[in-house]
Short mmCIF file of C-alpha atoms (C1' of nucleotides) in Angstrom, two decimals:
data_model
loop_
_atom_site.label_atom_id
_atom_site.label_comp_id
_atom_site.label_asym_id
_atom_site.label_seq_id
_atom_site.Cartn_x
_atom_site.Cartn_y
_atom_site.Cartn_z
CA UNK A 28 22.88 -12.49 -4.80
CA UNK A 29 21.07 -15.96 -6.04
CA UNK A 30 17.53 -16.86 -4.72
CA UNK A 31 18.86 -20.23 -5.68
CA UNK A 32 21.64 -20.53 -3.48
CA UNK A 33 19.68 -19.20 -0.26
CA UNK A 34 16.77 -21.05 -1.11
CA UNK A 35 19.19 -24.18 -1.22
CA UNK A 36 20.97 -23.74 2.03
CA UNK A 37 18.00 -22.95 3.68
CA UNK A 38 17.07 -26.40 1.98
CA UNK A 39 14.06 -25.21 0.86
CA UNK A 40 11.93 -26.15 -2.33
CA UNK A 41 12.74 -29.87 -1.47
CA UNK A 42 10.28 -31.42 -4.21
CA UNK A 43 11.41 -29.67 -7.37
CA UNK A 44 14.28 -27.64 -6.31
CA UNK A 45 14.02 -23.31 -6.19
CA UNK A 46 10.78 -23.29 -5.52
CA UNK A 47 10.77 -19.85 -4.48
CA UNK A 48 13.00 -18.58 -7.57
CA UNK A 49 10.18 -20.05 -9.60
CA UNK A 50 7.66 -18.19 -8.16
CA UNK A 51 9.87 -15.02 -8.90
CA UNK A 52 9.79 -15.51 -12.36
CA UNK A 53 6.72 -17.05 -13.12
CA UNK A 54 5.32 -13.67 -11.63
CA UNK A 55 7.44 -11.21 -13.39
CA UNK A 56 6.65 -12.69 -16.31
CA UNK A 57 2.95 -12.59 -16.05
CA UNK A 58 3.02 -9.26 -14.84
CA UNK A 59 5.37 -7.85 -17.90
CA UNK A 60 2.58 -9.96 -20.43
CA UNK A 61 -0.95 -9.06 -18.83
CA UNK A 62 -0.24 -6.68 -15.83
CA UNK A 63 0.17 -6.91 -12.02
CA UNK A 64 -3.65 -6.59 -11.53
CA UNK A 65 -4.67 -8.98 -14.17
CA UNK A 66 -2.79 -11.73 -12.80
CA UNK A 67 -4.02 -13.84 -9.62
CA UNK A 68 -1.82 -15.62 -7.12
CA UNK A 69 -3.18 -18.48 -8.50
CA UNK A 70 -1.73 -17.63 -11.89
CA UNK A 71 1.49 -17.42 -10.41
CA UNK A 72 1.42 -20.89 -8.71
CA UNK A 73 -0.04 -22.85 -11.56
CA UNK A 74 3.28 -21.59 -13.70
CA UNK A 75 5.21 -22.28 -11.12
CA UNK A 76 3.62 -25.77 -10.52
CA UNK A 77 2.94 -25.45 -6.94
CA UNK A 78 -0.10 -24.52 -5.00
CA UNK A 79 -1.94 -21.33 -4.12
CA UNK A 80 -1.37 -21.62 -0.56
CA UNK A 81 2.41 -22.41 -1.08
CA UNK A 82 2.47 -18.81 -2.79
CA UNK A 83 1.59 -17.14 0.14
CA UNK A 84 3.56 -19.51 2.62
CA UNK A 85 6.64 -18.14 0.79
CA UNK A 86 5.65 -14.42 0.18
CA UNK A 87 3.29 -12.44 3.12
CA UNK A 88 1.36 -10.89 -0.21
CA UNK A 89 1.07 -10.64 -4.06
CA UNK A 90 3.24 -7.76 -4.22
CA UNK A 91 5.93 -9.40 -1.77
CA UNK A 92 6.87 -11.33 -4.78
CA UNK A 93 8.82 -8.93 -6.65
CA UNK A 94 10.89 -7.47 -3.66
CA UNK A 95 12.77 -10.73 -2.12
CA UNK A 96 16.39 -8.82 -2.19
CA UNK A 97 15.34 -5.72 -0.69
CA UNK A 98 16.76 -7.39 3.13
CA UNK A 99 20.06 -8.12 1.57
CA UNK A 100 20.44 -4.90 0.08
CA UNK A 101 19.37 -3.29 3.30
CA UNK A 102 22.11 -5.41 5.06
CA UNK A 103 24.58 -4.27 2.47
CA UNK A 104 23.84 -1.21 3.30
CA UNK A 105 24.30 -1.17 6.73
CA UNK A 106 27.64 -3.60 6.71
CA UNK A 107 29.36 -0.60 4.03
CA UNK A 108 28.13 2.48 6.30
CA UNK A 109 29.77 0.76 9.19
CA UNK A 110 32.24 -0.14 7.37
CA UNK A 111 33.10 3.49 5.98
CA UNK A 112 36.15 5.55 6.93
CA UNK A 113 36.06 6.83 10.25
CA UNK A 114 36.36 10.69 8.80
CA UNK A 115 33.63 10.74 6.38
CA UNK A 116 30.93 12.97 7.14
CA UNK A 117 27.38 11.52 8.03
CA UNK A 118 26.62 11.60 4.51
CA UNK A 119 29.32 10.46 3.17
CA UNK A 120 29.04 7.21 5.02
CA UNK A 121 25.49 6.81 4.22
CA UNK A 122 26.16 6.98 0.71
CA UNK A 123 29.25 4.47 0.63
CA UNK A 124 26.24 2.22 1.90
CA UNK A 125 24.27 3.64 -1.02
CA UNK A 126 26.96 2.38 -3.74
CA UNK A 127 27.29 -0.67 -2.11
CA UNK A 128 23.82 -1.58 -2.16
CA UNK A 129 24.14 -0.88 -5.73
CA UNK A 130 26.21 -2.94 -6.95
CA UNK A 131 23.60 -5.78 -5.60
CA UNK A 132 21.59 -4.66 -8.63
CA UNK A 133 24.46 -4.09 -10.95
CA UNK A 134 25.25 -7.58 -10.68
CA UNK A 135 21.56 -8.23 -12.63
CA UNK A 136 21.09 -5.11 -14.56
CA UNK A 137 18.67 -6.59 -16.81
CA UNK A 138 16.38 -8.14 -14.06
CA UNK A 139 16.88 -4.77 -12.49
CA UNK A 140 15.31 -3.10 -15.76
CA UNK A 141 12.51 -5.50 -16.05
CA UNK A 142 11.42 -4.89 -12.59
CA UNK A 143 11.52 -1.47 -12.43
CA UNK A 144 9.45 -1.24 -15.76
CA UNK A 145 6.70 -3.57 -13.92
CA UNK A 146 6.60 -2.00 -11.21
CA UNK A 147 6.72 1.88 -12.83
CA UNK A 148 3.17 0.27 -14.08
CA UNK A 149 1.21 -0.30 -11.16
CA UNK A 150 0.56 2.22 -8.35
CA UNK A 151 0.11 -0.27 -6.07
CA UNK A 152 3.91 -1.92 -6.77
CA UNK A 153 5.15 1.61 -6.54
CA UNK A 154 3.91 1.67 -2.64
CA UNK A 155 5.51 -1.25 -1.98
CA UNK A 156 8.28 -0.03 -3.30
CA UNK A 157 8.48 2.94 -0.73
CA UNK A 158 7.89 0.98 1.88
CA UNK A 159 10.88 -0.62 1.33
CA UNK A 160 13.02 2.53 0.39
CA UNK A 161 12.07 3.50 3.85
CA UNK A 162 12.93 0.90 5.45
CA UNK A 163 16.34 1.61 3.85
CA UNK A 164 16.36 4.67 5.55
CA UNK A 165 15.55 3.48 8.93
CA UNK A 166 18.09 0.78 8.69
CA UNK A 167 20.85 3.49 7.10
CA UNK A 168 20.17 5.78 10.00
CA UNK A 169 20.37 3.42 12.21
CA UNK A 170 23.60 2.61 11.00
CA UNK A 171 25.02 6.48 11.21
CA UNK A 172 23.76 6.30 14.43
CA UNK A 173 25.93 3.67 15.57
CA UNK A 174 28.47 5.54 14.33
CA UNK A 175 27.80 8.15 17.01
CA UNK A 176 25.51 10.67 14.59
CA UNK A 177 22.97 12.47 16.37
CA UNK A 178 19.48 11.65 15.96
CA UNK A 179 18.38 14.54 13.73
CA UNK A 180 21.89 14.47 11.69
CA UNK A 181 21.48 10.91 11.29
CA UNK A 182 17.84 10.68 9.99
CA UNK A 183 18.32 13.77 7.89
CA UNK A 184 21.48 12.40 5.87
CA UNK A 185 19.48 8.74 5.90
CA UNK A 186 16.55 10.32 3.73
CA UNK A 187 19.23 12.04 1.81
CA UNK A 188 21.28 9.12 0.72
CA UNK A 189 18.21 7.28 -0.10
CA UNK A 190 16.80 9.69 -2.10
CA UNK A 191 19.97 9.79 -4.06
CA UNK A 192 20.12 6.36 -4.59
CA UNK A 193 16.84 6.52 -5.77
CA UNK A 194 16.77 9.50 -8.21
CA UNK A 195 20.46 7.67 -9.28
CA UNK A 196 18.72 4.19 -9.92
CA UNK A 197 16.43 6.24 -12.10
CA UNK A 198 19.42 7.91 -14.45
CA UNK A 199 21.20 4.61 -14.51
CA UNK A 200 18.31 2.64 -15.60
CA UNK A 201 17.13 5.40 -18.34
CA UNK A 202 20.43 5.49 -20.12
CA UNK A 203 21.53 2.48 -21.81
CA UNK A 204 25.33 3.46 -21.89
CA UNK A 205 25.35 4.91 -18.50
CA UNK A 206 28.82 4.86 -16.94
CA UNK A 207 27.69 2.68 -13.90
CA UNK A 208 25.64 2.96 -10.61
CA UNK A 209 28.38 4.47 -8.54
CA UNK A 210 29.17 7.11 -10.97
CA UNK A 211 25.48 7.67 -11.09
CA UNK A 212 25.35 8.30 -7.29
CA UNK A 213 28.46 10.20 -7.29
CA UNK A 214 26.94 12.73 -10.19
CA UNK A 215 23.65 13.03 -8.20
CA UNK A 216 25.10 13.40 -4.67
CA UNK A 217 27.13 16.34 -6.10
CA UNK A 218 23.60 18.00 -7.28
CA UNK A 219 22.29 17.23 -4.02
CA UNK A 220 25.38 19.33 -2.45
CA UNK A 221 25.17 22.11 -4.51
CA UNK A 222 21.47 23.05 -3.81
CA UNK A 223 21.24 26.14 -2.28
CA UNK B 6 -38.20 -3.08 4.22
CA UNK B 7 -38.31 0.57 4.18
CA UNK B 8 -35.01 1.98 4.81
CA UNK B 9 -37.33 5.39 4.83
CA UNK B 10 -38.76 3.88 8.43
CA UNK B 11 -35.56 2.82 9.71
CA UNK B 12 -33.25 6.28 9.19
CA UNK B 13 -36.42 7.99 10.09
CA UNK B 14 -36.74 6.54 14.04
CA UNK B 15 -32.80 6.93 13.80
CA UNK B 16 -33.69 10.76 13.61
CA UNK B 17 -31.93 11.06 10.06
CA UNK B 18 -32.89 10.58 6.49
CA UNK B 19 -31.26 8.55 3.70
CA UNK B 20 -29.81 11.78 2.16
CA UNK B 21 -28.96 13.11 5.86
CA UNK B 22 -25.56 15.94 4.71
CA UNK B 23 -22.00 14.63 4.63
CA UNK B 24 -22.32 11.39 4.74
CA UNK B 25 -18.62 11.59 3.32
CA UNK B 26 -17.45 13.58 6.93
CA UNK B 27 -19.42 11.01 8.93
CA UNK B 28 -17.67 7.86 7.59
CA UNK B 29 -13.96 9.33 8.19
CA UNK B 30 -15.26 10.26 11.42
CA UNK B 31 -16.53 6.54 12.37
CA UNK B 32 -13.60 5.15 10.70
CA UNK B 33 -10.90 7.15 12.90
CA UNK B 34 -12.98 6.00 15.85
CA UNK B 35 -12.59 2.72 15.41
CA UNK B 36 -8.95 2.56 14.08
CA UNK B 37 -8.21 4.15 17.27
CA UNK B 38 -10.13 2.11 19.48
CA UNK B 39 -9.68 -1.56 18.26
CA UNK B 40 -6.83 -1.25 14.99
CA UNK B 41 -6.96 -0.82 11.64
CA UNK B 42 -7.28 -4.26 10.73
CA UNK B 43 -9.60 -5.07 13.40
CA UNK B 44 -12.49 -2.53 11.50
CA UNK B 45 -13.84 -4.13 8.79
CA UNK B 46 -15.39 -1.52 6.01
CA UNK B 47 -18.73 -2.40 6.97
CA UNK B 48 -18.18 -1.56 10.60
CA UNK B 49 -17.21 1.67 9.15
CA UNK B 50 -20.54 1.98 7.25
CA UNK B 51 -22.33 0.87 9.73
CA UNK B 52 -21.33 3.21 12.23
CA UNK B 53 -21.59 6.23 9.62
CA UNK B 54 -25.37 4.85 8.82
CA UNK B 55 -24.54 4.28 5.21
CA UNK B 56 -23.99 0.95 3.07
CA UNK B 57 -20.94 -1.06 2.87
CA UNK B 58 -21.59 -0.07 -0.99
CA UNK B 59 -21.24 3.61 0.00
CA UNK B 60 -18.39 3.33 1.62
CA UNK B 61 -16.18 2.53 -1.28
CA UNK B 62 -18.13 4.69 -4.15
CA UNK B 63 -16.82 7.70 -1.75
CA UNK B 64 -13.39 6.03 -1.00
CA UNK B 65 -11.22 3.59 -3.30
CA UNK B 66 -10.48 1.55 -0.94
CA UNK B 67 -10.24 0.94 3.22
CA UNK B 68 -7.44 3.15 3.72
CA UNK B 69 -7.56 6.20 1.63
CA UNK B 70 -10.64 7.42 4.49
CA UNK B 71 -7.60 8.65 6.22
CA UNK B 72 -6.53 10.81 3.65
CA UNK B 73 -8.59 12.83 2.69
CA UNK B 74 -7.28 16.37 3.16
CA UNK B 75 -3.67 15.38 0.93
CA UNK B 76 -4.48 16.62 -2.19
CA UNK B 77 -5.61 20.30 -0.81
CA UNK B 78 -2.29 19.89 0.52
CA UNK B 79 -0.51 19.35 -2.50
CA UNK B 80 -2.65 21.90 -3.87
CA UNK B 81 -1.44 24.56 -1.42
CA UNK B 82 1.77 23.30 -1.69
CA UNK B 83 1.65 24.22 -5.65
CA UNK B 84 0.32 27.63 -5.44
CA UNK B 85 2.38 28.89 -2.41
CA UNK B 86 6.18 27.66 -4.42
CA UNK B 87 4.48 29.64 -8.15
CA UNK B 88 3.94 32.81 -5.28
CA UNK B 89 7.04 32.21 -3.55
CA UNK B 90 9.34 35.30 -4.58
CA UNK B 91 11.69 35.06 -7.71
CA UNK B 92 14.89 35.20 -6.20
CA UNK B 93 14.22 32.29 -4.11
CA UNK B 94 16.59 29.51 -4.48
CA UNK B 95 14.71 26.26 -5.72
CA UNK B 96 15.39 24.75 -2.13
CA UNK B 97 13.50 27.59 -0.71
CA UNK B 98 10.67 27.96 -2.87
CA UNK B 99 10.11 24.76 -1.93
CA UNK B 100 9.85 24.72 1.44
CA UNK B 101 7.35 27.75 1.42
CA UNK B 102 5.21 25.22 0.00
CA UNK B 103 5.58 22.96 2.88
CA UNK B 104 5.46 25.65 5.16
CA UNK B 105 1.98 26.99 3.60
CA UNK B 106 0.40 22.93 3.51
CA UNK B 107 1.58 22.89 7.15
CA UNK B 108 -0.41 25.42 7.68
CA UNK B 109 -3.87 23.14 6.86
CA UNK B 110 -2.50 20.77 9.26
CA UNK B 111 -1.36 23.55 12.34
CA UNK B 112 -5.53 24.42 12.20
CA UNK B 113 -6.95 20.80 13.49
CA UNK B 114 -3.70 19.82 15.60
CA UNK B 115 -5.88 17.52 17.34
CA UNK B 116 -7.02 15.86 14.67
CA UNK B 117 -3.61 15.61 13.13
CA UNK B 118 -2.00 14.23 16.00
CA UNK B 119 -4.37 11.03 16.29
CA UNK B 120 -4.04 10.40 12.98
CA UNK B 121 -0.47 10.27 12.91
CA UNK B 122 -1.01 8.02 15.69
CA UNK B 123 -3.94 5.68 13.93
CA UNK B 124 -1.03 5.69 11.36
CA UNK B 125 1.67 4.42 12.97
CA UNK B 126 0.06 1.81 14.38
CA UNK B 127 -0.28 -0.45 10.82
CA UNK B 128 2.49 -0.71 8.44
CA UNK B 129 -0.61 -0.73 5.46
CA UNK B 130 -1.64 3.03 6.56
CA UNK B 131 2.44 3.94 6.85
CA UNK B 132 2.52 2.97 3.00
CA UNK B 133 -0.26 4.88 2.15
CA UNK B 134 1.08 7.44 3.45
CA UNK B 135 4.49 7.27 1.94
CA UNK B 136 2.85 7.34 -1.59
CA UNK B 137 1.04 10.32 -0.29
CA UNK B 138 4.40 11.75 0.28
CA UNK B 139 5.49 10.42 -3.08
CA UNK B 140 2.76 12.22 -4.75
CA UNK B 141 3.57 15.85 -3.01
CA UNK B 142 7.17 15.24 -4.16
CA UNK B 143 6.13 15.05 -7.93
CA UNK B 144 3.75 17.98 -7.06
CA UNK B 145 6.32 20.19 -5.46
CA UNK B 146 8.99 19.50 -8.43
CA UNK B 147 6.58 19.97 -11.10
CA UNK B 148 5.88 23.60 -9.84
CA UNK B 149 9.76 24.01 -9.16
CA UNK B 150 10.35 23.22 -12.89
CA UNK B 151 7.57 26.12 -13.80
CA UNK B 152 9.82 28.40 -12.16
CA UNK B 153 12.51 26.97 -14.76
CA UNK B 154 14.14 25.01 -12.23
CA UNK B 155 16.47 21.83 -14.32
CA UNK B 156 14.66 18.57 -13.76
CA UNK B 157 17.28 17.28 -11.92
CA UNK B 158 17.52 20.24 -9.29
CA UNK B 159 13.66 19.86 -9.18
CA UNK B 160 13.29 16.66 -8.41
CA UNK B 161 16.15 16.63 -5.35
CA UNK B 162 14.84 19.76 -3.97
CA UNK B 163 11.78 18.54 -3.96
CA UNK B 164 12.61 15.48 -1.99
CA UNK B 165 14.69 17.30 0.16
CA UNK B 166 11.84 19.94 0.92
CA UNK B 167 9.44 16.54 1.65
CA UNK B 168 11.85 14.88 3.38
CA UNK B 169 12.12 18.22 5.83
CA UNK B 170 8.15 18.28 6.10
CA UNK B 171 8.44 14.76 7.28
CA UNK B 172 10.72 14.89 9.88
CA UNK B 173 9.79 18.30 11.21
CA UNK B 174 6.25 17.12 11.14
CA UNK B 175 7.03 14.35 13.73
CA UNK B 176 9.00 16.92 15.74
CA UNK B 177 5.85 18.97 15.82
CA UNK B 178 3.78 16.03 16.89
CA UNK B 179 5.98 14.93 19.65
CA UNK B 180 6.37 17.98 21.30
CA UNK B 181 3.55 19.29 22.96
CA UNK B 182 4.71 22.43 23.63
CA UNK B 183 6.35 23.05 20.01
CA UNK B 184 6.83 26.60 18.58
CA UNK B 185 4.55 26.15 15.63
CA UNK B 186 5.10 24.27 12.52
CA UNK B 187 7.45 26.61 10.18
CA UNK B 188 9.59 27.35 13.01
CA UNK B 189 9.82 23.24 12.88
CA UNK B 190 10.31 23.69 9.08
CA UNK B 191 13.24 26.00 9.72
CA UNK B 192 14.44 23.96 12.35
CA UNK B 193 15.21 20.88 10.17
CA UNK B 194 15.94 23.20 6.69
CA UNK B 195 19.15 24.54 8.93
CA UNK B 196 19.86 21.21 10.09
CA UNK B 197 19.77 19.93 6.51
CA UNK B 198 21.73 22.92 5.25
CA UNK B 199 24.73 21.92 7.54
CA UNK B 200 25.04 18.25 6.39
CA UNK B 201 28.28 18.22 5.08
"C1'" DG C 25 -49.79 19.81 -8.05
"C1'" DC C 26 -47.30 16.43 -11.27
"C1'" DA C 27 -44.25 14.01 -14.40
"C1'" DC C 28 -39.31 13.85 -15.30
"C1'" DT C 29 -34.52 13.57 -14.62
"C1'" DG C 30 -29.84 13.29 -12.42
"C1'" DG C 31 -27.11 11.97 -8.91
"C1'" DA C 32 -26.53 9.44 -4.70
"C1'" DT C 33 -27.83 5.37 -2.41
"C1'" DG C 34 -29.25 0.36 -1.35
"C1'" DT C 35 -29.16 -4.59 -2.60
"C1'" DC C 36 -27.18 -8.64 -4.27
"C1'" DA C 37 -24.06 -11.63 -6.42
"C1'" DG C 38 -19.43 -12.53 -7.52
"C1'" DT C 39 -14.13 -12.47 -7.70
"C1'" DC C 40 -9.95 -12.56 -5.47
"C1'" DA C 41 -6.46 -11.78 -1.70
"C1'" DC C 42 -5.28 -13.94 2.15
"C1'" DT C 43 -5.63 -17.24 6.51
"C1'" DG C 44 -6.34 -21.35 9.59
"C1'" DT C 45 -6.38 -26.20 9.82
"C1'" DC C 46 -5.19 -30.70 8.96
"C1'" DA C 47 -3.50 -34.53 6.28
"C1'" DT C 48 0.37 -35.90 3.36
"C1'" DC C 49 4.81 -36.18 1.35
"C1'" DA C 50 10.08 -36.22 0.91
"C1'" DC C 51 14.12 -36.45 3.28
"C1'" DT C 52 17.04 -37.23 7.54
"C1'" DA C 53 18.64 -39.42 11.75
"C1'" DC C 54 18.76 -43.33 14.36
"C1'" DG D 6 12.43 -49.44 8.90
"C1'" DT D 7 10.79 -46.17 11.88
"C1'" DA D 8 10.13 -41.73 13.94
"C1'" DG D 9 10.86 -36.84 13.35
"C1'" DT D 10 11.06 -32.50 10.71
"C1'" DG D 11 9.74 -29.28 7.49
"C1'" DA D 12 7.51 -28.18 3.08
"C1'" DT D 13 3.47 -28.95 0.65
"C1'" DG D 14 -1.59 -29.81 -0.88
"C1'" DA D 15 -6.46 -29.55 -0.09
"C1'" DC D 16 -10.30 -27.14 1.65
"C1'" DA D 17 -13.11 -23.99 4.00
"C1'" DG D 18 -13.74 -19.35 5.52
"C1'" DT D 19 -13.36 -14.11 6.00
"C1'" DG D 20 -13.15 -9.70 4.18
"C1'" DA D 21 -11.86 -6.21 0.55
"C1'" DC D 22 -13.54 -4.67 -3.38
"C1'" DT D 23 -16.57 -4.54 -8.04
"C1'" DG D 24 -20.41 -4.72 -11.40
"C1'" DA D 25 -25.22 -4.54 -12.36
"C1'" DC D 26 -29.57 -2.98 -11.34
"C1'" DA D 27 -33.39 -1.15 -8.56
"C1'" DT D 28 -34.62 2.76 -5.71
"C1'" DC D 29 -34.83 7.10 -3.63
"C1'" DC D 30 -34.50 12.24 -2.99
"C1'" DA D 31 -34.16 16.94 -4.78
"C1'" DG D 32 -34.71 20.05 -8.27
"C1'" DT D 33 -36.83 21.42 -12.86
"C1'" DG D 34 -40.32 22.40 -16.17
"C1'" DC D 35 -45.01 22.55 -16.91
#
DNA sequence: GCACTGGATGTCAGTCACTGTCATCACTAC
DNA sequence: GTAGTGATGACAGTGACTGACATCCAGTGC
């Protein structure tokens, strides 16, 4: 997904264009060179040439910043689970939304990296970070249970699929020559299973 | 000024005993009555009879007064999966740890219960939270790999075991009349089980 | 009794994250 | 060209936190 192209139809940035999108990058790379802590919103909008204020117009907070696909991958998510065969299992489907919220990020494995790193450095990021992986969940059990799950079922396979997606994301972005983020899933979610 | 003269017509002196108790106490009572945000930390201080200064050498910052109790959690969680019995299956080892942290929280119900609530109410104290749950995680699948469990088996029993003390913990709090935590533990560990 | 010391506290100044308000600017529709 | 719309800039203000330094209380040695 491009920040440019919603930013455009949304017709946004009007003065120099992508605003937002400069923002982005003007903050990931300050916080890769001096760290999240060491860098002030103000930092962020001088490289990006606009003002402090238009920083925070854009993004609720400092951290906001580095999570602006997180709704689109939720969405994804939610569209695939739907989406999934009729006869897979509660987990099944949650996962299907799993992969295809992956392949958001496979598009951009590099930016994908590079974020993760920054935020693996601050503890602060990493909260942020959960907050949004639960929101995944929410929204993914929301999904099963539109697809008639129970409750319990439902919220139980949610966490489940997230957390494979998220000890997945870890193995795919460790290994350099991994095989790609659906095999990564697939590999995990058959751990998962095979807990006792 | 003498502070002396002040704190002595108040009826306590400047070293008056756990000053650290007293500020969690004024802080959940006025989360509850007017919001989290709605406090400032000097209300807090204020109300314990301490400086704003105080306040955050005993806390790092406004929300962690609301956690105080996690890491004797984690803590029990640690020790109770090294005692759990040899033959139990890494799944299971965990989940004696949750049920034995449980246990701190099934001896101040009360106290639990409005602070899930105080919680709930501000998305700031549910990400706290979550990294609280983040840190048990890495707590419970750093003892499962003492017990020579693989790293990858660790760490997806050990969200799984989390993810079970989370959702059986809200089942606990809603229901007034519930059975006692580790039957709630059980509970949602069977439910889990039968995910296909 | 008395000086001394360590740890907890108070005081004060300062930085920075964020917010409300209002004027201004670029583009669009008419 | 004029009015409307939405993004932006400028500025002041609040509150979360931090660093530096003075002060206080309790315990210790004498």
């Amino acid at each position: 997904m491009s920040v440019t192209v919603i930013t455009t139809l949304l017709g946004m940035g009007r003065w120099e264009p992508d605003a937002r999108g400069r923002m982005i990058g003007a903050a990931m790379e300050l916080f890769a060179e001096r760290g999240f802590e060491q860098t002030t919103a103000g930092d962020i909008a001088e490289r990006a040439g606009v003002s402090e204020r238009t920083f925070f117009r854009h993004f609720a907070d400092k951290r906001e910043v580095l999570f602006d696909g997180s709704e689109a991958m939720e969405r994804t998510a939610y569209d695939a689970i739907l989406a999934a065969p009729a006869d897979h299992s509660p987990l099944d489907a949650a996962l299907a939304g799993m992969v295809a919220a992956g392949g958001l990020l496979e598009d951009r494995r590099d930016h994908a990296v590079r974020r993760s790193r920054i935020i693996a450095a601050n503890p602060s990021l990493q909260e942020r970070e959960l907050l949004k992986l639960a929101a995944m969940v929410d929204t993914t059990a929301k999904a099963l249970r539109e697809r008639e799950v129970t409750e319990l079922n439902a919220s139980l396979a949610a966490h489940s699929a997230v957390t494979v997606f998220y000890v997945a994301f870890a193995g795919w972005v460790s290994d350099e020559e991994s095989p790609g983020f659906a095999a990564c899933i697939a590999e995990t979610a058959a751990a998962l299973r095979a807990l006792k």
